[in-house]
Coordinates of C-alpha atoms in Angstrom, one line a residue:
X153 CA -107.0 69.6 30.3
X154 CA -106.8 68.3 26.3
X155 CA -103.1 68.0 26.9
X156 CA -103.3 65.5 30.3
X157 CA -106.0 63.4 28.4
X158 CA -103.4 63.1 25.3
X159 CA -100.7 62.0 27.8
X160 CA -103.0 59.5 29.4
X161 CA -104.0 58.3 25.6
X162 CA -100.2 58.2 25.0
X163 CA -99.5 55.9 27.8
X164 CA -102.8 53.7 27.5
X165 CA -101.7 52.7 24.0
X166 CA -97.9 52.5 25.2
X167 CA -98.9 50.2 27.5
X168 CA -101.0 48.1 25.0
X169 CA -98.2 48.2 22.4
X170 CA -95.8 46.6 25.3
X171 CA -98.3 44.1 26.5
X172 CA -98.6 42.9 22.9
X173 CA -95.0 42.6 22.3
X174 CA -94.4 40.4 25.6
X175 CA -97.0 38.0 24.1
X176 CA -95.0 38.1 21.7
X177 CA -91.8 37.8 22.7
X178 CA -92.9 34.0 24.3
X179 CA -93.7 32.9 21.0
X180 CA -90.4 33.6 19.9
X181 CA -87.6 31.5 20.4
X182 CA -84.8 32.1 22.7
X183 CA -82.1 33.8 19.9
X184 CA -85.1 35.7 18.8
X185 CA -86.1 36.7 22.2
X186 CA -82.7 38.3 22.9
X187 CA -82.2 40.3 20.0
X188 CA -86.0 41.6 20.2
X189 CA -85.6 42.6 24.1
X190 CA -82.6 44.4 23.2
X191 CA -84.0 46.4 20.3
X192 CA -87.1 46.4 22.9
X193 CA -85.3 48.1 25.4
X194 CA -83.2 50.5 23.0
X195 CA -86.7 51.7 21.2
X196 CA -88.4 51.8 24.8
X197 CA -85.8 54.2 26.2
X198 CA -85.6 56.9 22.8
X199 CA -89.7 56.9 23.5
X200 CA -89.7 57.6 27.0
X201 CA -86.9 60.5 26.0
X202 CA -88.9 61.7 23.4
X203 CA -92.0 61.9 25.7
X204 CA -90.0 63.3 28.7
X205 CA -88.9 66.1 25.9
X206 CA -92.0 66.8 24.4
X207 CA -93.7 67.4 27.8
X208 CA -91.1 69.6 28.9
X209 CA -91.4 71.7 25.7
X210 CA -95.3 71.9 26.3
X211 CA -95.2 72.6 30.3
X212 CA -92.5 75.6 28.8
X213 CA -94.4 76.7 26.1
X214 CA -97.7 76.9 28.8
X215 CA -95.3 78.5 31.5
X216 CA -94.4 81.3 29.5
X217 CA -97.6 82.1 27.5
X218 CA -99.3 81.9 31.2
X219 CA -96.9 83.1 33.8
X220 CA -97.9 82.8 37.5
X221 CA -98.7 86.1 39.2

């Protein structure tokens, strides 16, 4: 249960993070905006990795500690 309500933390403040940057990214002008949605997208795609990974690692870690009868 503690780990669904970390994920759900996790993705609340990811969310929050990216709605802050898209404000913004309109304040920036249009050179600006390109280079920042490319690093954007570059730093968005590691994170979701990284999240895919460590959820993987904990649904393991739980799968073998409590295997199914």
């Amino acid at each position: 249960m503690a780990k669904a309500t970390i994920l759900q933390l996790v993705t609340k403040q990811s969310i929050l993070i990216f709605i802050q940057t898209f404000i913004l990214i309109f304040g920036l002008n249009f050179s600006m905006k390109v280079l920042f949605l490319s690093f954007y997208a570059i730093v968005c795609t590691n994170l979701l990795t990284f999240l895919e990974s460590v959820t993987k690692l904990l649904l393991y870690k739980g799968w073998k500690r409590f295997p199914v009868q």
